Amino acid sequence: MAQRVQNLRRAPTSVPMASALALSGRRWAFRIVWELRVGPLSFRALQAACGTISPSVLQHRLHGLRDRGIVERIPRLGYRLTASGERLFQVLTALDKWSVCLVKDSLQRDK
Amino acid sequence: MAQRVQNLRRAPTSVPMASALALSGRRWAFRIVWELRVGPLSFRALQAACGTISPSVLQHRLHGLRDRGIVERIPRLGYRLTASGERLFQVLTALDKWSVCLVKDSLQRDK
DNA sequence: AATCGGCGCTATCAAAAACGTAGCATGGAT
DNA sequence: ATCCATGCTACGTTTTTGATAGCGCCGATT
């Protein structure tokens, strides 16, 4: 009934989007992309940039990001974003802007 | 040295952005926002829309999203996005576009 | 040649998050 | 009174993440 109407209106979440959302839902995944925005970083520099990530998880994430073609490994420079990774970074830029609006709104509410 | 140069160039990840990235890194968090894009959904409808999320985690996420002012609860309608939530949805729209480009690129590579 | 330090990465164990399932309480419809 | 859907909690298991230690490699220094 009400549910049925909504099902009619809903465009179901696409497979690529579901995959992207699943990627985003792994801890540190987007943070790693974000930290690579300034250019290539070595494994250890990346670890430091993220603050407290453990090397095993970082390794996990880098594999996942490489499998998806978001990050690539450069022999003597460490890791850097691919073209797809750069475009993801653009998306994260929008998230960055949103995040500052969000805190502004929350300060507003607390008044 | 090389590291030092990068530190000079790097604008450190802001607190709001780090918080947003932490939010994104919890499983289902963005997916829930995405599923709410079409309008309010009840707890169980949301659960079904996400596919396999367990009710305890959904409950967890809804609390987190409500605390941040992204989602609100409407007495007889369930949950819906706030104004901030709608703006986050706009960001996710960019992610959606990116996700289809990503799979196109990966198909390209496999040729 | 020997030492050293930084590097990428693995191993291991502990803690936390997420899952799957069952079920309770409520409130409206029959 | 009964039924049913809903929001949500409880609980035991599995998965993920965390913290720490340390290995093998390589290039620079002495």
PDB file of N, CA, C and O in Angstrom, chain B residues 37-86:
ATOM      1  N   ARG B  37      16.432   9.107  -0.064  1.00  0.00           N
ATOM      2  CA  ARG B  37      16.348  10.201  -1.030  1.00  0.00           C
ATOM      3  C   ARG B  37      14.949  10.384  -1.597  1.00  0.00           C
ATOM      4  O   ARG B  37      14.559  11.494  -1.946  1.00  0.00           O
ATOM      5  N   VAL B  38      14.193   9.291  -1.682  1.00  0.00           N
ATOM      6  CA  VAL B  38      12.871   9.384  -2.302  1.00  0.00           C
ATOM      7  C   VAL B  38      11.797   9.893  -1.357  1.00  0.00           C
ATOM      8  O   VAL B  38      10.665  10.115  -1.772  1.00  0.00           O
ATOM      9  N   GLY B  39      12.131  10.053  -0.104  1.00  0.00           N
ATOM     10  CA  GLY B  39      11.141  10.504   0.862  1.00  0.00           C
ATOM     11  C   GLY B  39      11.210   9.660   2.116  1.00  0.00           C
ATOM     12  O   GLY B  39      12.057   8.766   2.215  1.00  0.00           O
ATOM     13  N   PRO B  40      10.337   9.932   3.049  1.00  0.00           N
ATOM     14  CA  PRO B  40      10.387   9.237   4.335  1.00  0.00           C
ATOM     15  C   PRO B  40      10.182   7.737   4.177  1.00  0.00           C
ATOM     16  O   PRO B  40       9.413   7.287   3.328  1.00  0.00           O
ATOM     17  N   LEU B  41      10.882   7.002   4.985  1.00  0.00           N
ATOM     18  CA  LEU B  41      10.728   5.542   5.011  1.00  0.00           C
ATOM     19  C   LEU B  41      10.610   5.084   6.459  1.00  0.00           C
ATOM     20  O   LEU B  41      11.262   5.642   7.349  1.00  0.00           O
ATOM     21  N   SER B  42       9.804   4.081   6.669  1.00  0.00           N
ATOM     22  CA  SER B  42       9.703   3.503   8.007  1.00  0.00           C
ATOM     23  C   SER B  42      10.962   2.688   8.304  1.00  0.00           C
ATOM     24  O   SER B  42      11.746   2.363   7.413  1.00  0.00           O
ATOM     25  N   PHE B  43      11.121   2.387   9.574  1.00  0.00           N
ATOM     26  CA  PHE B  43      12.280   1.604  10.007  1.00  0.00           C
ATOM     27  C   PHE B  43      12.411   0.323   9.196  1.00  0.00           C
ATOM     28  O   PHE B  43      13.471   0.029   8.628  1.00  0.00           O
ATOM     29  N   ARG B  44      11.323  -0.376   9.089  1.00  0.00           N
ATOM     30  CA  ARG B  44      11.397  -1.653   8.383  1.00  0.00           C
ATOM     31  C   ARG B  44      11.539  -1.493   6.877  1.00  0.00           C
ATOM     32  O   ARG B  44      12.204  -2.293   6.222  1.00  0.00           O
ATOM     33  N   ALA B  45      10.944  -0.466   6.341  1.00  0.00           N
ATOM     34  CA  ALA B  45      11.103  -0.227   4.908  1.00  0.00           C
ATOM     35  C   ALA B  45      12.558   0.121   4.601  1.00  0.00           C
ATOM     36  O   ALA B  45      13.121  -0.317   3.591  1.00  0.00           O
ATOM     37  N   LEU B  46      13.144   0.876   5.500  1.00  0.00           N
ATOM     38  CA  LEU B  46      14.547   1.247   5.348  1.00  0.00           C
ATOM     39  C   LEU B  46      15.429   0.011   5.414  1.00  0.00           C
ATOM     40  O   LEU B  46      16.362  -0.172   4.622  1.00  0.00           O
ATOM     41  N   GLN B  47      15.080  -0.837   6.346  1.00  0.00           N
ATOM     42  CA  GLN B  47      15.819  -2.085   6.493  1.00  0.00           C
ATOM     43  C   GLN B  47      15.747  -2.898   5.205  1.00  0.00           C
ATOM     44  O   GLN B  47      16.762  -3.402   4.709  1.00  0.00           O
ATOM     45  N   ALA B  48      14.559  -2.970   4.646  1.00  0.00           N
ATOM     46  CA  ALA B  48      14.384  -3.730   3.403  1.00  0.00           C
ATOM     47  C   ALA B  48      15.127  -3.070   2.249  1.00  0.00           C
ATOM     48  O   ALA B  48      15.754  -3.747   1.429  1.00  0.00           O
ATOM     49  N   ALA B  49      15.093  -1.743   2.206  1.00  0.00           N
ATOM     50  CA  ALA B  49      15.742  -1.025   1.115  1.00  0.00           C
ATOM     51  C   ALA B  49      17.250  -1.271   1.122  1.00  0.00           C
ATOM     52  O   ALA B  49      17.881  -1.341   0.066  1.00  0.00           O
ATOM     53  N   CYS B  50      17.804  -1.382   2.297  1.00  0.00           N
ATOM     54  CA  CYS B  50      19.248  -1.605   2.396  1.00  0.00           C
ATOM     55  C   CYS B  50      19.613  -3.050   2.080  1.00  0.00           C
ATOM     56  O   CYS B  50      20.774  -3.352   1.825  1.00  0.00           O
ATOM     57  N   GLY B  51      18.658  -3.927   2.165  1.00  0.00           N
ATOM     58  CA  GLY B  51      18.897  -5.296   1.750  1.00  0.00           C
ATOM     59  C   GLY B  51      19.182  -6.231   2.890  1.00  0.00           C
ATOM     60  O   GLY B  51      18.364  -7.083   3.218  1.00  0.00           O
ATOM     61  N   THR B  52      20.330  -6.077   3.520  1.00  0.00           N
ATOM     62  CA  THR B  52      20.714  -7.080   4.514  1.00  0.00           C
ATOM     63  C   THR B  52      21.159  -6.476   5.834  1.00  0.00           C
ATOM     64  O   THR B  52      21.767  -7.162   6.646  1.00  0.00           O
ATOM     65  N   ILE B  53      20.884  -5.234   6.046  1.00  0.00           N
ATOM     66  CA  ILE B  53      21.346  -4.610   7.289  1.00  0.00           C
ATOM     67  C   ILE B  53      20.575  -5.184   8.481  1.00  0.00           C
ATOM     68  O   ILE B  53      19.389  -5.453   8.394  1.00  0.00           O
ATOM     69  N   SER B  54      21.286  -5.377   9.553  1.00  0.00           N
ATOM     70  CA  SER B  54      20.620  -5.896  10.746  1.00  0.00           C
ATOM     71  C   SER B  54      20.000  -4.745  11.516  1.00  0.00           C
ATOM     72  O   SER B  54      20.494  -3.621  11.477  1.00  0.00           O
ATOM     73  N   PRO B  55      18.899  -5.029  12.223  1.00  0.00           N
ATOM     74  CA  PRO B  55      18.183  -3.939  12.891  1.00  0.00           C
ATOM     75  C   PRO B  55      19.017  -3.229  13.943  1.00  0.00           C
ATOM     76  O   PRO B  55      18.851  -2.019  14.133  1.00  0.00           O
ATOM     77  N   SER B  56      19.903  -3.941  14.588  1.00  0.00           N
ATOM     78  CA  SER B  56      20.722  -3.277  15.611  1.00  0.00           C
ATOM     79  C   SER B  56      21.634  -2.239  14.984  1.00  0.00           C
ATOM     80  O   SER B  56      21.782  -1.133  15.505  1.00  0.00           O
ATOM     81  N   VAL B  57      22.236  -2.578  13.857  1.00  0.00           N
ATOM     82  CA  VAL B  57      23.118  -1.621  13.193  1.00  0.00           C
ATOM     83  C   VAL B  57      22.309  -0.459  12.625  1.00  0.00           C
ATOM     84  O   VAL B  57      22.718   0.703  12.729  1.00  0.00           O
ATOM     85  N   LEU B  58      21.159  -0.774  12.058  1.00  0.00           N
ATOM     86  CA  LEU B  58      20.323   0.300  11.535  1.00  0.00           C
ATOM     87  C   LEU B  58      19.967   1.285  12.640  1.00  0.00           C
ATOM     88  O   LEU B  58      20.037   2.508  12.469  1.00  0.00           O
ATOM     89  N   GLN B  59      19.616   0.736  13.774  1.00  0.00           N
ATOM     90  CA  GLN B  59      19.302   1.570  14.916  1.00  0.00           C
ATOM     91  C   GLN B  59      20.493   2.448  15.301  1.00  0.00           C
ATOM     92  O   GLN B  59      20.363   3.662  15.517  1.00  0.00           O
ATOM     93  N   HIS B  60      21.643   1.845  15.351  1.00  0.00           N
ATOM     94  CA  HIS B  60      22.883   2.567  15.634  1.00  0.00           C
ATOM     95  C   HIS B  60      23.068   3.741  14.674  1.00  0.00           C
ATOM     96  O   HIS B  60      23.310   4.873  15.069  1.00  0.00           O
ATOM     97  N   ARG B  61      22.956   3.436  13.401  1.00  0.00           N
ATOM     98  CA  ARG B  61      23.195   4.454  12.379  1.00  0.00           C
ATOM     99  C   ARG B  61      22.186   5.578  12.478  1.00  0.00           C
ATOM    100  O   ARG B  61      22.528   6.752  12.338  1.00  0.00           O
ATOM    101  N   LEU B  62      20.938   5.207  12.685  1.00  0.00           N
ATOM    102  CA  LEU B  62      19.901   6.230  12.749  1.00  0.00           C
ATOM    103  C   LEU B  62      20.166   7.178  13.913  1.00  0.00           C
ATOM    104  O   LEU B  62      19.975   8.385  13.801  1.00  0.00           O
ATOM    105  N   HIS B  63      20.636   6.630  15.009  1.00  0.00           N
ATOM    106  CA  HIS B  63      20.984   7.497  16.119  1.00  0.00           C
ATOM    107  C   HIS B  63      22.103   8.458  15.733  1.00  0.00           C
ATOM    108  O   HIS B  63      22.022   9.660  15.986  1.00  0.00           O
ATOM    109  N   GLY B  64      23.138   7.889  15.126  1.00  0.00           N
ATOM    110  CA  GLY B  64      24.267   8.730  14.712  1.00  0.00           C
ATOM    111  C   GLY B  64      23.837   9.805  13.731  1.00  0.00           C
ATOM    112  O   GLY B  64      24.236  10.967  13.841  1.00  0.00           O
ATOM    113  N   LEU B  65      23.017   9.419  12.779  1.00  0.00           N
ATOM    114  CA  LEU B  65      22.578  10.375  11.763  1.00  0.00           C
ATOM    115  C   LEU B  65      21.643  11.419  12.366  1.00  0.00           C
ATOM    116  O   LEU B  65      21.658  12.586  11.942  1.00  0.00           O
ATOM    117  N   ARG B  66      20.871  11.024  13.338  1.00  0.00           N
ATOM    118  CA  ARG B  66      20.002  11.995  13.990  1.00  0.00           C
ATOM    119  C   ARG B  66      20.820  12.954  14.854  1.00  0.00           C
ATOM    120  O   ARG B  66      20.566  14.160  14.872  1.00  0.00           O
ATOM    121  N   ASP B  67      21.809  12.406  15.551  1.00  0.00           N
ATOM    122  CA  ASP B  67      22.662  13.264  16.378  1.00  0.00           C
ATOM    123  C   ASP B  67      23.356  14.326  15.538  1.00  0.00           C
ATOM    124  O   ASP B  67      23.569  15.448  15.995  1.00  0.00           O
ATOM    125  N   ARG B  68      23.684  13.980  14.331  1.00  0.00           N
ATOM    126  CA  ARG B  68      24.381  14.939  13.479  1.00  0.00           C
ATOM    127  C   ARG B  68      23.417  15.826  12.707  1.00  0.00           C
ATOM    128  O   ARG B  68      23.845  16.667  11.916  1.00  0.00           O
ATOM    129  N   GLY B  69      22.137  15.605  12.904  1.00  0.00           N
ATOM    130  CA  GLY B  69      21.163  16.459  12.222  1.00  0.00           C
ATOM    131  C   GLY B  69      21.030  16.171  10.741  1.00  0.00           C
ATOM    132  O   GLY B  69      20.714  17.049   9.943  1.00  0.00           O
ATOM    133  N   ILE B  70      21.258  14.928  10.347  1.00  0.00           N
ATOM    134  CA  ILE B  70      21.149  14.549   8.942  1.00  0.00           C
ATOM    135  C   ILE B  70      19.800  13.899   8.665  1.00  0.00           C
ATOM    136  O   ILE B  70      19.246  14.017   7.577  1.00  0.00           O
ATOM    137  N   VAL B  71      19.308  13.221   9.678  1.00  0.00           N
ATOM    138  CA  VAL B  71      18.041  12.506   9.548  1.00  0.00           C
ATOM    139  C   VAL B  71      17.156  12.912  10.717  1.00  0.00           C
ATOM    140  O   VAL B  71      17.660  13.231  11.793  1.00  0.00           O
ATOM    141  N   GLU B  72      15.867  12.917  10.493  1.00  0.00           N
ATOM    142  CA  GLU B  72      14.964  13.186  11.609  1.00  0.00           C
ATOM    143  C   GLU B  72      13.826  12.180  11.591  1.00  0.00           C
ATOM    144  O   GLU B  72      13.523  11.589  10.558  1.00  0.00           O
ATOM    145  N   ARG B  73      13.231  12.035  12.742  1.00  0.00           N
ATOM    146  CA  ARG B  73      12.148  11.079  12.861  1.00  0.00           C
ATOM    147  C   ARG B  73      10.813  11.788  12.868  1.00  0.00           C
ATOM    148  O   ARG B  73      10.601  12.721  13.628  1.00  0.00           O
ATOM    149  N   ILE B  74       9.918  11.327  12.017  1.00  0.00           N
ATOM    150  CA  ILE B  74       8.582  11.900  11.937  1.00  0.00           C
ATOM    151  C   ILE B  74       7.600  10.883  12.492  1.00  0.00           C
ATOM    152  O   ILE B  74       7.555   9.745  11.986  1.00  0.00           O
ATOM    153  N   PRO B  75       6.839  11.286  13.484  1.00  0.00           N
ATOM    154  CA  PRO B  75       5.995  10.344  14.231  1.00  0.00           C
ATOM    155  C   PRO B  75       5.359   9.204  13.446  1.00  0.00           C
ATOM    156  O   PRO B  75       5.576   8.062  13.770  1.00  0.00           O
ATOM    157  N   ARG B  76       4.603   9.481  12.423  1.00  0.00           N
ATOM    158  CA  ARG B  76       3.899   8.361  11.785  1.00  0.00           C
ATOM    159  C   ARG B  76       4.445   8.014  10.396  1.00  0.00           C
ATOM    160  O   ARG B  76       3.884   7.177   9.701  1.00  0.00           O
ATOM    161  N   LEU B  77       5.537   8.660  10.045  1.00  0.00           N
ATOM    162  CA  LEU B  77       6.082   8.422   8.710  1.00  0.00           C
ATOM    163  C   LEU B  77       7.419   7.704   8.716  1.00  0.00           C
ATOM    164  O   LEU B  77       7.883   7.241   7.681  1.00  0.00           O
ATOM    165  N   GLY B  78       8.023   7.649   9.874  1.00  0.00           N
ATOM    166  CA  GLY B  78       9.334   7.012   9.933  1.00  0.00           C
ATOM    167  C   GLY B  78      10.451   8.026   9.933  1.00  0.00           C
ATOM    168  O   GLY B  78      10.434   8.974  10.708  1.00  0.00           O
ATOM    169  N   TYR B  79      11.392   7.842   9.053  1.00  0.00           N
ATOM    170  CA  TYR B  79      12.580   8.696   9.021  1.00  0.00           C
ATOM    171  C   TYR B  79      12.684   9.432   7.702  1.00  0.00           C
ATOM    172  O   TYR B  79      12.328   8.907   6.653  1.00  0.00           O
ATOM    173  N   ARG B  80      13.218  10.645   7.785  1.00  0.00           N
ATOM    174  CA  ARG B  80      13.448  11.372   6.541  1.00  0.00           C
ATOM    175  C   ARG B  80      14.666  12.276   6.683  1.00  0.00           C
ATOM    176  O   ARG B  80      15.122  12.564   7.794  1.00  0.00           O
ATOM    177  N   LEU B  81      15.162  12.732   5.561  1.00  0.00           N
ATOM    178  CA  LEU B  81      16.329  13.606   5.555  1.00  0.00           C
ATOM    179  C   LEU B  81      15.960  15.003   6.030  1.00  0.00           C
ATOM    180  O   LEU B  81      14.882  15.512   5.709  1.00  0.00           O
ATOM    181  N   THR B  82      16.876  15.613   6.763  1.00  0.00           N
ATOM    182  CA  THR B  82      16.749  17.030   7.095  1.00  0.00           C
ATOM    183  C   THR B  82      17.298  17.840   5.923  1.00  0.00           C
ATOM    184  O   THR B  82      17.692  17.275   4.901  1.00  0.00           O
ATOM    185  N   ALA B  83      17.354  19.151   6.091  1.00  0.00           N
ATOM    186  CA  ALA B  83      17.949  19.991   5.052  1.00  0.00           C
ATOM    187  C   ALA B  83      19.411  19.613   4.849  1.00  0.00           C
ATOM    188  O   ALA B  83      19.878  19.475   3.707  1.00  0.00           O
ATOM    189  N   SER B  84      20.134  19.414   5.926  1.00  0.00           N
ATOM    190  CA  SER B  84      21.531  18.972   5.810  1.00  0.00           C
ATOM    191  C   SER B  84      21.604  17.625   5.117  1.00  0.00           C
ATOM    192  O   SER B  84      22.498  17.381   4.294  1.00  0.00           O
ATOM    193  N   GLY B  85      20.690  16.763   5.457  1.00  0.00           N
ATOM    194  CA  GLY B  85      20.653  15.450   4.840  1.00  0.00           C
ATOM    195  C   GLY B  85      20.422  15.542   3.341  1.00  0.00           C
ATOM    196  O   GLY B  85      21.041  14.816   2.555  1.00  0.00           O
ATOM    197  N   GLU B  86      19.569  16.449   2.950  1.00  0.00           N
ATOM    198  CA  GLU B  86      19.314  16.645   1.522  1.00  0.00           C
ATOM    199  C   GLU B  86      20.576  17.114   0.813  1.00  0.00           C
ATOM    200  O   GLU B  86      20.876  16.694  -0.309  1.00  0.00           O
TER     201      GLU B  86
END
